Amino acid sequence: MSYIPKERMILLSMKRRRIYEVKNDKKAEHREIEDRLSSLPDGVLLHILSFLDATYADQTCVLSTRWKYLWKLIPTLNLHSERFYTVKQFSKFASKILTLRLRKKSAALDALDFDCRGNIEPRILKKILNYVSSDNTHLQKLEIYGYGGILALTSLKLGPIKFSRTIFPKSLNLPALTSLNLNTFMFCGGDDNCVEPSSAFTKLNSLVIDRCAIRDAQTLRISSETLVNLAMHESSYDFDKIQLFTQSLCTFTYTGHPDQRICGSGLSSVKLVNIAAEIYFCWEKPAMLLLSWLQDLADVKSLTVSSTTLQDDRSSNEDKVENCQPNVATA
């Protein structure tokens, strides 16, 4: 054993201690960073997780008990099949995620981005649409991409699981859709004070709006070059005007309580009109609005108005209804 001077021993000891302290400092630094991240409010962490694909967000549950359930509450859900070897694996994962979200009522969803590089299984599509219509979503954006399957979808009927209005997404990628039936949705307005639920569907032929309402807007605008049939049932009273920019519109059906003016270039193309309106004799505004509807639609080929509508309308505007006599068939 070689002799080591005392000074050398001291220097070596100091060096070892310094290395130990540096390592401990680095560990402490990492722990401090981790603690800082974990100590952030839930809202901030959920916002960060919203930028991750669901597969990565899912993996954060192993970090600590603080993160165990956090990923299930993210407001934006990104489900992309490119993270999986097969579409079957992706479908299984997506089904699990959607089931968890449906069960956890506090997990409100603002946006869903679903991208499947292959045919989407019908059960998965059904689960997506059930989730979109559930009462624990406040969906502003829905993007569904797939090869075949969803892109070829031509007919869609959406309604709530419970009687509560779900916000209708402003972005819905269904390029082949020709028939759309919307029941009990809330349409949110933009900067122009109007809502346009049909503008994203370039091949739409038939549109049914049933028991829907409007928020942050005063105008319901229907814009479509291909729309032929439009039906509105039991509209809410919270907007002032219906605008039709529908050059191909042929049939217009309305049931409920008329409380809006109707206008737009689409009126000139309408050929068949069916109206079953509820007019109460003590309310003058709806009766006057209905009269203006009949006057604007006086040149249509067929106008069918329910007998109760005419009776109620005459009771409140008997002296004016005689001046509005298009070819009317009563039902």
Coordinates of C-alpha atoms in Angstrom, one line a residue:
M1 CA 0.0 0.0 0.0
S2 CA 1.5 3.3 -1.1
Y3 CA 1.9 6.2 1.3
I4 CA -0.5 9.1 0.7
P5 CA 0.5 12.4 2.3
K6 CA -1.9 13.9 4.8
E7 CA -2.6 17.0 2.7
R8 CA -3.4 14.7 -0.3
M9 CA -5.9 12.8 1.9
I10 CA -7.6 16.0 2.9
L11 CA -7.8 17.2 -0.7
L12 CA -9.3 13.9 -1.8
S13 CA -11.7 14.0 1.0
M14 CA -12.8 17.5 0.1
K15 CA -13.1 16.6 -3.5
R16 CA -15.3 13.6 -2.7
R17 CA -17.5 15.7 -0.4
R18 CA -17.8 18.3 -3.2
I19 CA -18.9 15.7 -5.7
Y20 CA -21.4 14.4 -3.2
E21 CA -22.7 17.9 -2.5
V22 CA -23.0 18.7 -6.2
K23 CA -25.0 15.5 -6.8
N24 CA -27.3 16.2 -3.9
D25 CA -27.7 19.8 -5.2
K26 CA -28.8 18.5 -8.6
K27 CA -31.2 16.0 -7.0
A28 CA -32.6 18.8 -4.8
E29 CA -32.9 21.0 -7.9
H30 CA -34.8 18.4 -9.8
R31 CA -37.0 17.8 -6.8
E32 CA -37.6 21.5 -6.5
I33 CA -38.6 21.7 -10.2
E34 CA -41.0 18.7 -9.8
D35 CA -42.5 20.3 -6.7
R36 CA -43.0 23.6 -8.5
L37 CA -44.9 21.8 -11.4
S38 CA -47.0 19.7 -9.1
S39 CA -47.9 22.7 -7.0
L40 CA -49.5 24.5 -9.9
P41 CA -53.3 24.9 -9.8
D42 CA -55.4 22.2 -11.5
G43 CA -56.6 24.6 -14.2
V44 CA -53.0 25.4 -15.3
L45 CA -52.0 21.7 -15.3
L46 CA -55.1 20.8 -17.3
H47 CA -54.3 23.5 -19.8
I48 CA -50.8 22.1 -20.2
L49 CA -52.1 18.5 -20.6
S50 CA -54.6 19.7 -23.3
F51 CA -51.7 20.1 -25.7
L52 CA -50.7 16.4 -25.4
D53 CA -52.1 13.5 -27.2
A54 CA -54.4 11.4 -24.9
T55 CA -51.8 8.5 -24.9
Y56 CA -49.1 10.8 -23.4
A57 CA -51.6 12.5 -21.1
D58 CA -52.6 9.1 -19.9
Q59 CA -49.0 8.2 -18.9
T60 CA -48.8 11.2 -16.5
C61 CA -50.9 9.2 -14.0
V62 CA -47.7 7.3 -12.8
L63 CA -45.9 10.5 -11.8
S64 CA -47.5 10.7 -8.4
T65 CA -50.8 10.6 -6.6
R66 CA -51.2 14.2 -7.5
W67 CA -51.3 13.3 -11.2
K68 CA -53.2 10.0 -10.9
Y69 CA -56.6 11.2 -12.0
L70 CA -55.8 14.6 -13.3
W71 CA -55.5 13.5 -17.0
K72 CA -59.1 12.3 -17.0
L73 CA -60.3 15.9 -16.5
I74 CA -58.5 17.7 -19.4
P75 CA -60.8 20.0 -21.4
T76 CA -59.3 19.1 -24.8
L77 CA -59.1 15.5 -25.8
N78 CA -56.7 14.5 -28.6
L79 CA -57.2 11.0 -29.9
H80 CA -54.8 10.1 -32.8
S81 CA -54.4 6.6 -34.2
E82 CA -50.8 7.3 -35.4
R83 CA -49.6 6.6 -31.9
F84 CA -50.7 2.9 -32.2
Y85 CA -49.5 0.0 -34.4
T86 CA -53.1 -1.0 -35.4
V87 CA -56.5 0.6 -35.7
K88 CA -57.8 -2.1 -33.4
Q89 CA -55.5 -1.0 -30.6
F90 CA -56.4 2.6 -31.1
S91 CA -60.2 1.8 -31.1
K92 CA -59.8 -0.1 -27.8
F93 CA -57.9 2.8 -26.2
A94 CA -60.4 5.4 -27.5
S95 CA -63.3 3.4 -26.3
K96 CA -61.8 3.2 -22.8
I97 CA -61.1 7.0 -22.7
L98 CA -64.6 7.9 -23.8
T99 CA -66.2 5.5 -21.4
L100 CA -64.2 7.0 -18.5
R101 CA -65.2 10.5 -19.6
L102 CA -68.9 9.6 -19.8
R103 CA -68.8 8.2 -16.3
K104 CA -67.1 11.2 -14.8
K105 CA -69.7 14.0 -14.9
S106 CA -67.3 16.7 -13.7
A107 CA -65.1 16.3 -16.7
A108 CA -66.5 19.0 -19.0
L109 CA -65.0 18.8 -22.5
D110 CA -64.5 21.9 -24.7
A111 CA -62.8 20.3 -27.8
L112 CA -62.5 16.8 -29.2
D113 CA -59.9 16.0 -32.0
F114 CA -60.4 12.4 -33.3
D115 CA -58.1 11.3 -36.1
C116 CA -58.3 7.6 -37.2
R117 CA -56.0 6.4 -40.0
G118 CA -58.4 3.8 -41.1
N119 CA -62.1 3.0 -41.0
I120 CA -63.8 4.1 -37.8
E121 CA -65.7 1.3 -36.1
P122 CA -69.4 2.1 -35.8
R123 CA -69.5 1.5 -32.1
I124 CA -66.7 4.1 -31.6
L125 CA -68.5 6.6 -33.7
K126 CA -71.7 6.0 -31.8
K127 CA -69.8 6.5 -28.5
I128 CA -68.3 9.7 -29.8
L129 CA -71.7 11.1 -30.7
N130 CA -73.2 10.0 -27.5
Y131 CA -70.5 11.8 -25.6
V132 CA -70.9 14.9 -27.7
S133 CA -74.6 14.9 -26.9
S134 CA -74.1 14.2 -23.2
D135 CA -74.8 16.9 -20.6
N136 CA -71.2 17.1 -19.3
T137 CA -69.8 18.6 -22.5
H138 CA -69.5 22.3 -23.5
L139 CA -68.2 21.4 -26.9
Q140 CA -66.9 24.3 -29.0
K141 CA -64.9 22.3 -31.5
L142 CA -65.3 18.8 -32.9
E143 CA -62.9 17.4 -35.5
I144 CA -63.4 13.8 -36.7
Y145 CA -61.0 12.5 -39.4
G146 CA -61.0 9.1 -40.9
Y147 CA -60.4 7.2 -44.1
G148 CA -63.7 5.9 -45.3
G149 CA -66.2 5.5 -42.5
I150 CA -66.9 8.9 -41.1
L151 CA -65.9 10.8 -44.2
A152 CA -68.5 8.9 -46.1
L153 CA -71.3 9.7 -43.6
T154 CA -74.3 11.1 -45.4
S155 CA -77.0 11.2 -42.7
L156 CA -76.7 12.3 -39.1
K157 CA -79.3 12.8 -36.3
L158 CA -78.1 14.2 -33.0
G159 CA -80.1 14.6 -29.8
P160 CA -79.5 14.8 -26.1
I161 CA -79.3 11.8 -23.7
K162 CA -81.2 14.0 -21.2
F163 CA -83.4 17.0 -21.8
S164 CA -80.7 19.6 -21.7
R165 CA -79.2 21.8 -24.4
T166 CA -75.7 20.9 -25.6
I167 CA -73.6 23.5 -27.3
F168 CA -73.3 22.7 -31.0
P169 CA -69.7 22.7 -32.2
K170 CA -68.7 25.4 -34.6
S171 CA -66.4 23.1 -36.5
L172 CA -67.6 19.7 -37.6
N173 CA -65.8 17.9 -40.4
L174 CA -68.4 15.8 -42.3
P175 CA -67.8 16.6 -46.0
A176 CA -70.3 14.1 -47.4
L177 CA -73.2 14.9 -45.1
T178 CA -76.5 15.5 -47.0
S179 CA -79.1 15.1 -44.1
L180 CA -78.8 16.6 -40.6
N181 CA -81.3 16.5 -37.8
L182 CA -80.4 18.5 -34.7
N183 CA -82.5 18.2 -31.5
T184 CA -82.2 20.4 -28.4
F185 CA -78.9 22.1 -29.2
M186 CA -77.5 25.5 -28.3
F187 CA -76.0 27.6 -31.1
C188 CA -73.5 30.1 -30.0
G189 CA -73.0 33.4 -31.9
G190 CA -69.9 35.1 -33.1
D191 CA -68.8 38.7 -33.7
D192 CA -71.4 39.3 -36.4
N193 CA -74.3 38.6 -33.9
C194 CA -75.5 35.6 -35.8
V195 CA -75.3 31.8 -35.8
E196 CA -74.8 29.6 -38.9
P197 CA -75.2 25.9 -38.0
S198 CA -75.3 24.7 -41.6
S199 CA -72.4 26.6 -43.1
A200 CA -69.8 23.8 -42.7
F201 CA -71.8 21.3 -44.7
T202 CA -71.3 21.9 -48.4
K203 CA -73.5 19.1 -49.7
L204 CA -76.4 19.4 -47.2
N205 CA -79.8 18.6 -48.8
S206 CA -82.1 18.4 -45.7
L207 CA -81.9 20.2 -42.4
V208 CA -84.1 19.8 -39.3
I209 CA -83.7 22.1 -36.3
D210 CA -85.8 20.9 -33.5
R211 CA -86.2 22.6 -30.1
C212 CA -82.8 24.4 -30.5
A213 CA -81.9 27.8 -28.9
I214 CA -79.4 30.6 -29.6
R215 CA -77.0 32.3 -27.3
D216 CA -75.0 35.6 -27.9
A217 CA -76.8 36.3 -31.2
Q218 CA -80.0 37.7 -32.5
T219 CA -80.0 36.1 -36.0
L220 CA -80.3 32.5 -37.1
R221 CA -78.7 32.3 -40.6
I222 CA -79.1 29.3 -42.9
S223 CA -76.6 29.6 -45.7
S224 CA -76.4 26.7 -48.2
E225 CA -76.2 26.4 -52.0
T226 CA -77.5 22.8 -51.9
L227 CA -80.2 22.8 -49.2
V228 CA -83.6 21.8 -50.5
N229 CA -85.6 20.9 -47.4
L230 CA -85.7 23.0 -44.2
A231 CA -87.8 22.2 -41.1
M232 CA -87.9 24.1 -37.8
H233 CA -89.8 22.9 -34.8
E234 CA -90.4 24.6 -31.5
S235 CA -87.8 27.3 -31.8
S236 CA -86.9 29.4 -28.7
Y237 CA -87.9 33.0 -28.3
D238 CA -84.4 34.3 -27.7
F239 CA -83.6 35.7 -31.1
D240 CA -85.2 38.2 -33.6
K241 CA -84.6 37.1 -37.1
I242 CA -84.3 34.1 -39.4
Q243 CA -82.2 34.7 -42.5
L244 CA -82.4 32.3 -45.5
F245 CA -79.6 32.4 -48.1
T246 CA -80.6 29.1 -49.7
Q247 CA -80.9 29.4 -53.5
S248 CA -82.1 25.8 -53.9
L249 CA -84.6 25.7 -51.0
C250 CA -87.8 24.1 -52.1
T251 CA -89.7 23.1 -48.9
F252 CA -90.0 25.0 -45.7
T253 CA -91.8 23.6 -42.7
Y254 CA -92.4 25.4 -39.4
T255 CA -94.1 24.3 -36.2
G256 CA -94.2 26.2 -33.0
H257 CA -94.6 29.8 -31.9
P258 CA -93.5 32.4 -34.5
D259 CA -91.5 35.1 -32.8
Q260 CA -89.0 36.0 -35.4
R261 CA -89.0 37.9 -38.7
I262 CA -88.0 35.8 -41.7
C263 CA -86.1 37.3 -44.6
G264 CA -83.4 36.6 -47.2
S265 CA -82.9 35.6 -50.8
G266 CA -83.9 32.0 -50.0
L267 CA -87.6 33.0 -49.8
S268 CA -87.9 33.4 -53.6
S269 CA -87.0 29.8 -54.3
V270 CA -89.4 28.2 -51.9
K271 CA -92.2 26.3 -53.5
L272 CA -93.8 24.3 -50.7
V273 CA -94.6 25.7 -47.2
N274 CA -96.1 24.0 -44.2
I275 CA -97.0 26.0 -41.1
A276 CA -98.5 24.8 -37.9
A277 CA -98.1 27.8 -35.6
E278 CA -99.4 28.5 -32.1
I279 CA -100.9 31.9 -32.0
Y280 CA -102.5 33.2 -28.7
F281 CA -105.2 35.9 -29.1
C282 CA -103.6 38.0 -26.4
W283 CA -100.2 38.2 -28.1
E284 CA -100.2 40.6 -31.0
K285 CA -96.5 40.3 -32.1
P286 CA -96.6 36.6 -33.2
A287 CA -99.8 37.1 -35.1
M288 CA -98.4 40.1 -37.0
L289 CA -95.2 38.2 -37.7
L290 CA -97.1 35.2 -39.1
L291 CA -99.1 37.6 -41.3
S292 CA -95.8 39.0 -42.7
W293 CA -94.6 35.4 -43.3
L294 CA -97.8 34.6 -45.3
Q295 CA -97.4 37.8 -47.3
D296 CA -93.7 37.1 -48.1
L297 CA -94.6 33.5 -49.1
A298 CA -97.8 34.4 -51.1
D299 CA -96.3 33.3 -54.4
V300 CA -95.4 29.8 -53.4
K301 CA -97.1 26.9 -55.3
S302 CA -98.4 25.2 -52.2
L303 CA -99.0 26.7 -48.7
T304 CA -100.4 24.4 -46.1
V305 CA -101.4 26.1 -42.8
S306 CA -103.0 24.3 -39.9
S307 CA -106.7 25.2 -39.2
T308 CA -105.9 26.1 -35.6
T309 CA -103.3 28.6 -36.9
L310 CA -105.7 30.3 -39.1
Q311 CA -108.4 30.3 -36.4
D312 CA -106.1 31.8 -33.8
D313 CA -104.7 34.3 -36.3
R314 CA -108.1 35.5 -37.3
S315 CA -109.2 36.0 -33.7
S316 CA -106.3 38.4 -33.1
N317 CA -106.1 40.1 -36.6
E318 CA -109.5 39.6 -38.1
D319 CA -109.5 42.8 -40.0
K320 CA -106.1 42.2 -41.5
V321 CA -106.1 38.6 -42.4
E322 CA -108.6 39.2 -45.2
N323 CA -106.0 41.1 -47.1
C324 CA -103.6 38.1 -47.1
Q325 CA -105.2 35.3 -49.1
P326 CA -102.7 33.2 -50.9
N327 CA -103.7 29.7 -52.2
V328 CA -104.0 28.0 -48.9
A329 CA -104.7 24.4 -48.0
T330 CA -105.7 23.7 -44.4
A331 CA -104.6 20.8 -42.4

